[in-house]
Amino acid sequence: MMRGADRWARARRVPAAALCGVLLALLWTPGAHGESWPSTADEVKLGARIAKQIESQYKLVTDAAQVARLAHVGEAIARVVERRDLVYHFQIIDSNVVNAFSIPGGWVYVTEGMLKFVRTDHELAAVLAHELTHVNHRHYYVQEERARHMTPAVLLAAALSVLARSAVPLMGVQLAAQGVMSDYQRDLEQDADLTGMMYLTKTPYSPVAMLTLMEHLADVGRLSGQPQDMGIYQDHPKPEQRVIYIKAALQRLGVPIVRRIPEGYLAITLDPQNAAEGQPVTIRVDGEPVITLGASAYGVPAPARAQAIAANLDAFFDRDPAPFDVRAVNVASRWSIIGGERDLFDITPQDAAFARTTPEALAQDVRFRLSRVIAAAPYNRKY
């Protein structure tokens, strides 16, 4: 289960409560499934029962755009998971709680709050990859088997200790189970994080998104002052711990830790995206116009030049540059935009003529615009 923090931590029980009611009955039924996991058919039947109960108690979001977004990202992850014997279902729960959870048989639920919390589809893919790991590795049956080996006395003692300070007795029972099993469940959450990250490497989405998502959760937790030794962290590793082991795994794999793609900053777009050969093209960064190319130069039409400039900017932005890394320089009567040590592009006489200004004035204007969007990037804003 992927959980949020801050004010959402207190409300996380909303979508989880329906799931809890069904699973607790299974969890504490000795010998419910013998020593082996149920068949896929039985698992799907169980999941359908749980899904029916959840969907009878909580409203699902039917907005076409949100549903299509979740399905598109979910299908990309489902194509690379190990289990091909399941049909995966992705649903949105109408709740501002930042949460996501999976149930047996291939159902994954994401709250509307989580859809707002993730900053890009890359981070949404990380959430879904985490949840599909739970399904693919049958973590719910692993938890059930572990709980079945606990003595009734231990379970009762845990329940009483939690109920003594719980304002919501039914949730107290759930938290008691989580508290007793916390050490066991943390390894399953780590498996979901790291396996989910590996799933992402096989998709168009960045595996660094698993890291940026956890960093975001950690930041929210620090800002909120939410205690991390109880509540949602009883059965989950703390976000700071998750950041450490996810970052280490990325480094072992040799994956460059480039945050701008999954976090969605310094995004480069061409307007229009598919311009005709003689059509002007505006290069935008985070929606802000940087330069408009309206003429061919050196025999290269404006759309092709815009693509080349965008590629240079993309490589430059991956370094998380500072505003002062952008310079406008004049060498041999030619004005160029330099990013760090990289020659990003030249300001040609044709560009200046189209902008109705001089090459120097246009170069300085472009330098200012690039510096401004870089200064607005999150890693610069926080300082």
Coordinates of C-alpha atoms in Angstrom, one line a residue:
M1 CA 0.0 0.0 0.0
M2 CA 1.3 3.4 -1.0
R3 CA 0.4 6.1 1.6
G4 CA 0.7 9.8 1.9
A5 CA 1.6 12.0 4.9
D6 CA 0.7 15.3 6.6
R7 CA -3.0 15.9 6.9
W8 CA -3.7 12.9 4.7
A9 CA -2.1 10.6 7.2
R10 CA -4.9 11.1 9.6
A11 CA -7.5 10.4 7.0
R12 CA -5.9 7.4 5.4
R13 CA -8.3 5.0 7.0
V14 CA -11.1 6.2 4.8
P15 CA -10.4 4.0 1.7
A16 CA -8.5 1.3 3.7
A17 CA -11.4 0.6 6.1
A18 CA -13.5 -1.4 3.6
L19 CA -10.5 -3.4 2.6
C20 CA -9.6 -4.1 6.2
G21 CA -13.1 -5.6 7.1
V22 CA -12.7 -8.3 4.5
L23 CA -9.1 -9.1 4.9
L24 CA -9.1 -9.3 8.7
A25 CA -11.6 -12.2 8.5
L26 CA -9.2 -14.0 6.2
L27 CA -6.1 -13.0 8.0
W28 CA -7.2 -14.7 11.3
T29 CA -8.7 -17.8 9.9
P30 CA -6.2 -20.6 10.8
G31 CA -5.5 -22.9 7.9
A32 CA -7.8 -20.9 5.6
H33 CA -5.7 -21.9 2.6
G34 CA -3.5 -24.7 3.9
E35 CA 0.2 -24.3 3.2
S36 CA -0.1 -23.2 -0.4
W37 CA -1.5 -20.2 -2.2
P38 CA -4.9 -20.3 -3.8
S39 CA -5.3 -20.9 -7.5
T40 CA -5.6 -17.8 -9.8
A41 CA -9.3 -18.5 -10.2
D42 CA -9.8 -18.5 -6.4
E43 CA -7.7 -15.4 -6.0
V44 CA -9.8 -13.6 -8.7
K45 CA -13.0 -14.6 -7.0
L46 CA -11.7 -13.3 -3.7
G47 CA -10.6 -10.0 -5.3
A48 CA -14.0 -9.6 -6.9
R49 CA -15.7 -10.0 -3.5
I50 CA -13.4 -7.4 -1.9
A51 CA -13.8 -5.0 -4.9
K52 CA -17.6 -5.3 -4.7
Q53 CA -17.5 -4.3 -1.0
I54 CA -15.2 -1.4 -1.6
E55 CA -17.2 -0.1 -4.5
S56 CA -20.4 -0.4 -2.6
Q57 CA -19.1 1.9 0.2
Y58 CA -17.0 4.4 -1.7
K59 CA -17.8 6.4 -4.8
L60 CA -15.6 5.8 -7.9
V61 CA -14.5 8.7 -10.1
T62 CA -15.8 8.4 -13.6
D63 CA -14.3 11.5 -15.1
A64 CA -13.2 10.3 -18.6
A65 CA -9.9 12.2 -18.6
Q66 CA -8.8 10.9 -15.2
V67 CA -9.9 7.4 -15.9
A68 CA -8.1 7.3 -19.2
R69 CA -4.9 8.7 -17.7
L70 CA -4.9 6.0 -15.0
A71 CA -5.7 3.3 -17.5
H72 CA -3.0 4.4 -19.9
V73 CA -0.2 4.4 -17.2
G74 CA -1.5 1.3 -15.6
E75 CA -1.5 -0.7 -18.8
A76 CA 2.1 0.3 -19.5
I77 CA 3.1 -1.2 -16.1
A78 CA 0.8 -4.3 -16.5
R79 CA 2.6 -5.1 -19.8
V80 CA 5.9 -5.7 -18.0
V81 CA 4.9 -7.5 -14.8
E82 CA 5.5 -11.3 -14.3
R83 CA 2.0 -12.5 -13.9
R84 CA 0.2 -12.8 -17.2
D85 CA -2.7 -14.8 -15.6
L86 CA -4.6 -11.8 -14.4
V87 CA -6.7 -9.0 -15.9
Y88 CA -5.7 -5.8 -14.1
H89 CA -8.3 -3.3 -13.1
F90 CA -7.4 0.3 -12.2
Q91 CA -10.0 2.4 -10.3
I92 CA -10.1 5.9 -8.8
I93 CA -11.7 6.4 -5.4
D94 CA -13.4 9.8 -4.8
S95 CA -11.3 10.8 -1.8
N96 CA -8.8 13.6 -1.1
V97 CA -6.8 11.1 1.0
V98 CA -3.4 10.5 -0.6
N99 CA -3.4 6.7 -0.9
A100 CA -3.3 3.7 -3.2
F101 CA -3.8 0.0 -2.5
S102 CA -4.1 -3.3 -4.3
I103 CA -6.2 -6.3 -3.5
P104 CA -6.0 -10.0 -4.7
G105 CA -6.8 -10.8 -8.3
G106 CA -5.4 -7.7 -9.9
W107 CA -7.5 -4.7 -8.6
V108 CA -5.6 -1.5 -7.9
Y109 CA -7.3 1.5 -6.4
V110 CA -5.9 5.0 -6.4
T111 CA -7.5 7.9 -4.7
E112 CA -8.2 11.2 -6.4
G113 CA -5.9 12.8 -3.8
M114 CA -3.0 10.6 -5.0
L115 CA -3.7 11.7 -8.6
K116 CA -3.3 15.3 -7.4
F117 CA -0.2 14.5 -5.3
V118 CA 1.9 13.0 -8.0
R119 CA 3.5 15.6 -10.1
T120 CA 3.8 13.6 -13.4
D121 CA 2.7 10.4 -15.0
H122 CA 6.2 9.1 -14.2
E123 CA 5.4 9.3 -10.4
L124 CA 1.9 7.9 -11.0
A125 CA 3.6 5.0 -12.8
A126 CA 5.8 4.5 -9.7
V127 CA 2.7 4.3 -7.5
L128 CA 1.1 1.7 -9.8
A129 CA 4.4 -0.3 -10.1
H130 CA 4.6 -0.5 -6.3
E131 CA 1.0 -1.7 -6.1
L132 CA 1.4 -4.2 -8.9
T133 CA 4.4 -5.7 -7.1
H134 CA 2.1 -6.5 -4.2
V135 CA -0.2 -8.3 -6.6
N136 CA 2.5 -10.1 -8.5
H137 CA 4.3 -11.3 -5.4
R138 CA 1.1 -12.1 -3.6
H139 CA 2.1 -10.1 -0.6
Y140 CA -1.4 -10.4 0.9
Y141 CA -1.0 -14.2 1.2
V142 CA 2.5 -13.8 2.7
Q143 CA 1.0 -11.5 5.3
E144 CA -1.8 -13.9 6.0
E145 CA 0.6 -16.8 6.5
R146 CA 2.7 -14.8 8.9
A147 CA -0.3 -13.7 10.9
R148 CA -1.6 -17.2 11.2
H149 CA 1.6 -18.2 13.0
M150 CA 1.1 -15.5 15.7
T151 CA -0.5 -16.7 18.9
P152 CA -3.9 -15.3 19.9
A153 CA -2.3 -13.9 23.1
V154 CA 0.1 -11.8 21.1
L155 CA -2.7 -10.5 18.9
L156 CA -5.0 -9.8 21.8
A157 CA -2.2 -7.9 23.7
A158 CA -1.5 -5.8 20.7
A159 CA -5.2 -5.1 20.1
L160 CA -5.7 -4.0 23.7
S161 CA -2.7 -1.7 23.7
V162 CA -3.9 0.1 20.6
L163 CA -7.5 0.2 21.6
A164 CA -6.5 1.9 24.8
R165 CA -5.4 5.0 22.9
S166 CA -7.6 4.7 19.8
A167 CA -10.6 6.9 19.3
V168 CA -11.8 4.6 16.6
P169 CA -12.0 1.0 18.0
L170 CA -12.5 -0.8 14.7
M171 CA -9.5 0.9 13.3
G172 CA -7.7 0.1 16.5
V173 CA -8.0 -3.6 15.6
Q174 CA -6.6 -2.9 12.2
L175 CA -3.7 -0.9 13.6
A176 CA -3.0 -3.7 16.2
A177 CA -2.5 -6.2 13.4
Q178 CA -0.2 -3.7 11.6
G179 CA 1.8 -3.0 14.8
V180 CA 2.4 -6.7 15.5
M181 CA 3.4 -7.4 11.9
S182 CA 5.3 -4.2 11.3
D183 CA 8.7 -5.7 11.0
Y184 CA 7.4 -8.4 8.7
Q185 CA 5.5 -6.0 6.5
R186 CA 8.3 -3.5 6.0
D187 CA 10.3 -6.0 4.0
L188 CA 7.3 -6.5 1.7
E189 CA 7.0 -2.7 1.2
Q190 CA 10.7 -2.5 0.4
D191 CA 10.2 -5.3 -2.1
A192 CA 7.4 -3.4 -3.7
D193 CA 9.5 -0.3 -4.0
L194 CA 12.5 -2.0 -5.5
T195 CA 10.7 -4.4 -7.8
G196 CA 8.4 -1.6 -8.8
M197 CA 11.5 0.5 -9.7
M198 CA 12.7 -2.4 -11.9
Y199 CA 9.3 -2.6 -13.6
L200 CA 9.7 1.1 -14.5
T201 CA 13.0 0.4 -16.3
K202 CA 11.1 -1.7 -18.8
T203 CA 8.6 1.1 -19.6
P204 CA 8.7 4.6 -21.0
Y205 CA 8.6 6.0 -17.4
S206 CA 11.7 7.0 -15.4
P207 CA 12.7 4.6 -12.6
V208 CA 13.9 7.7 -10.8
A209 CA 10.2 8.5 -10.2
M210 CA 10.2 6.0 -7.4
L211 CA 12.9 8.1 -5.7
T212 CA 11.3 11.5 -6.3
L213 CA 8.0 10.2 -5.1
M214 CA 9.5 9.1 -1.8
E215 CA 11.5 12.3 -1.5
H216 CA 8.2 14.2 -2.0
L217 CA 6.5 12.1 0.7
A218 CA 9.5 12.7 3.1
D219 CA 9.4 16.5 2.4
V220 CA 5.7 16.6 3.2
G221 CA 6.2 14.6 6.4
R222 CA 9.0 16.9 7.6
L223 CA 6.9 20.0 6.9
S224 CA 3.9 18.6 8.6
G225 CA 5.7 17.4 11.7
Q226 CA 3.9 14.1 11.5
P227 CA 5.3 11.6 14.0
Q228 CA 7.0 8.8 12.1
D229 CA 7.1 6.2 14.8
M230 CA 3.4 5.4 14.7
G231 CA 0.4 5.5 12.5
I232 CA 1.1 5.0 8.8
Y233 CA 4.8 4.2 9.4
Q234 CA 4.1 1.3 11.8
D235 CA 4.0 -1.1 8.9
H236 CA 5.9 1.0 6.2
P237 CA 9.5 2.0 6.2
K238 CA 9.9 5.8 6.8
P239 CA 10.1 7.8 3.6
E240 CA 13.7 8.8 4.5
Q241 CA 14.7 5.1 4.8
R242 CA 13.0 4.4 1.4
V243 CA 14.9 7.3 -0.2
I244 CA 18.2 5.8 1.0
Y245 CA 17.7 2.3 -0.3
I246 CA 16.0 3.3 -3.6
K247 CA 18.8 5.8 -4.3
A248 CA 21.4 3.1 -3.6
A249 CA 19.6 0.6 -5.9
L250 CA 19.5 3.2 -8.8
Q251 CA 23.2 3.8 -8.3
R252 CA 24.0 0.0 -8.4
L253 CA 22.0 -0.2 -11.7
G254 CA 24.0 2.8 -13.1
V255 CA 20.8 4.8 -13.6
P256 CA 21.5 8.5 -13.7
I257 CA 19.5 10.3 -11.0
V258 CA 17.9 13.0 -13.1
R259 CA 14.9 14.4 -11.2
R260 CA 13.5 16.9 -13.7
I261 CA 11.7 14.4 -15.8
P262 CA 9.7 12.6 -13.0
E263 CA 9.2 15.9 -11.1
G264 CA 8.1 17.7 -14.2
Y265 CA 10.2 20.8 -14.1
L266 CA 12.2 22.5 -17.0
A267 CA 9.9 20.7 -19.5
I268 CA 10.7 21.7 -23.0
T269 CA 7.9 22.0 -25.6
L270 CA 7.8 23.2 -29.2
D271 CA 4.8 25.3 -30.3
P272 CA 3.5 24.0 -32.6
Q273 CA 4.8 20.5 -32.0
N274 CA 4.8 19.4 -35.6
A275 CA 5.5 22.6 -37.6
A276 CA 5.6 22.7 -41.3
E277 CA 9.0 23.6 -42.9
G278 CA 8.3 27.3 -43.3
Q279 CA 6.3 27.7 -40.1
P280 CA 7.7 29.7 -37.1
V281 CA 8.3 27.6 -34.0
T282 CA 8.4 28.8 -30.4
I283 CA 10.6 27.0 -27.9
R284 CA 9.0 27.0 -24.4
V285 CA 10.3 25.9 -21.1
D286 CA 7.7 25.2 -18.4
G287 CA 5.3 27.0 -20.7
E288 CA 7.4 30.1 -20.9
P289 CA 8.5 31.3 -24.4
V290 CA 12.3 31.4 -24.7
I291 CA 12.8 32.1 -28.4
T292 CA 10.7 32.0 -31.6
L293 CA 12.5 30.7 -34.7
G294 CA 10.9 32.0 -37.9
A295 CA 13.5 31.5 -40.6
S296 CA 15.9 29.0 -42.0
A297 CA 19.6 29.5 -41.1
Y298 CA 22.6 27.8 -42.7
G299 CA 20.2 25.9 -44.9
V300 CA 18.3 24.4 -41.9
P301 CA 14.6 25.2 -41.6
A302 CA 13.2 26.6 -38.4
P303 CA 11.4 23.4 -37.2
A304 CA 14.6 21.3 -37.6
R305 CA 16.7 24.0 -35.8
A306 CA 14.1 24.0 -33.0
Q307 CA 14.4 20.3 -32.5
A308 CA 18.2 20.5 -32.3
I309 CA 18.1 23.4 -29.8
A310 CA 15.6 21.5 -27.7
A311 CA 17.9 18.5 -27.6
N312 CA 20.8 20.7 -26.4
L313 CA 18.6 22.3 -23.7
D314 CA 17.4 18.9 -22.6
A315 CA 21.0 17.7 -21.9
F316 CA 21.9 21.0 -20.2
F317 CA 18.8 20.9 -17.9
D318 CA 19.6 17.4 -16.8
R319 CA 22.5 18.9 -14.8
D320 CA 20.1 21.0 -12.7
P321 CA 21.9 24.2 -13.7
A322 CA 21.9 27.5 -11.8
P323 CA 20.6 30.7 -13.4
F324 CA 24.1 32.1 -13.7
D325 CA 25.2 29.0 -15.8
V326 CA 23.5 30.7 -18.8
R327 CA 25.5 33.2 -20.7
A328 CA 25.3 35.2 -23.9
V329 CA 28.7 35.5 -25.5
N330 CA 30.1 37.2 -28.6
V331 CA 32.9 35.4 -30.5
A332 CA 34.0 36.6 -33.9
S333 CA 30.9 38.8 -34.3
R334 CA 28.7 35.8 -33.6
W335 CA 26.3 35.8 -30.6
S336 CA 25.8 32.4 -28.9
I337 CA 23.9 31.1 -25.9
I338 CA 26.2 29.1 -23.6
G339 CA 24.9 26.7 -20.9
G340 CA 27.8 25.9 -18.5
E341 CA 30.4 24.6 -20.9
R342 CA 27.9 23.7 -23.6
D343 CA 27.2 25.7 -26.7
L344 CA 23.4 25.6 -26.8
F345 CA 22.7 27.5 -30.0
D346 CA 23.6 30.5 -32.0
I347 CA 21.6 33.7 -32.5
T348 CA 21.6 34.2 -36.2
P349 CA 21.0 37.4 -38.2
Q350 CA 17.9 35.7 -39.5
D351 CA 16.6 35.2 -35.9
A352 CA 17.3 38.8 -35.1
A353 CA 15.6 40.0 -38.3
F354 CA 12.5 37.9 -37.5
A355 CA 12.4 39.3 -34.0
R356 CA 12.9 42.8 -35.3
T357 CA 15.9 43.5 -33.1
T358 CA 19.7 43.0 -33.1
P359 CA 21.5 39.8 -32.5
E360 CA 23.0 41.1 -29.2
A361 CA 19.6 42.3 -27.9
L362 CA 18.0 39.0 -28.8
A363 CA 20.8 37.0 -27.2
Q364 CA 20.5 39.0 -24.0
D365 CA 16.7 38.5 -24.0
V366 CA 17.1 34.8 -24.5
R367 CA 19.7 34.6 -21.7
F368 CA 17.4 36.4 -19.4
R369 CA 14.4 34.2 -20.2
L370 CA 16.4 31.0 -19.7
S371 CA 17.9 32.2 -16.4
R372 CA 14.4 33.1 -15.2
V373 CA 12.8 29.7 -15.8
I374 CA 15.9 28.0 -14.3
A375 CA 15.5 30.2 -11.2
A376 CA 11.9 29.1 -10.9
A377 CA 12.8 25.4 -10.9
P378 CA 12.0 23.6 -7.5
Y379 CA 15.7 22.8 -6.7
N380 CA 16.6 26.5 -7.0
R381 CA 13.4 27.9 -5.3
K382 CA 14.0 25.9 -2.1
Y383 CA 17.2 27.9 -1.5

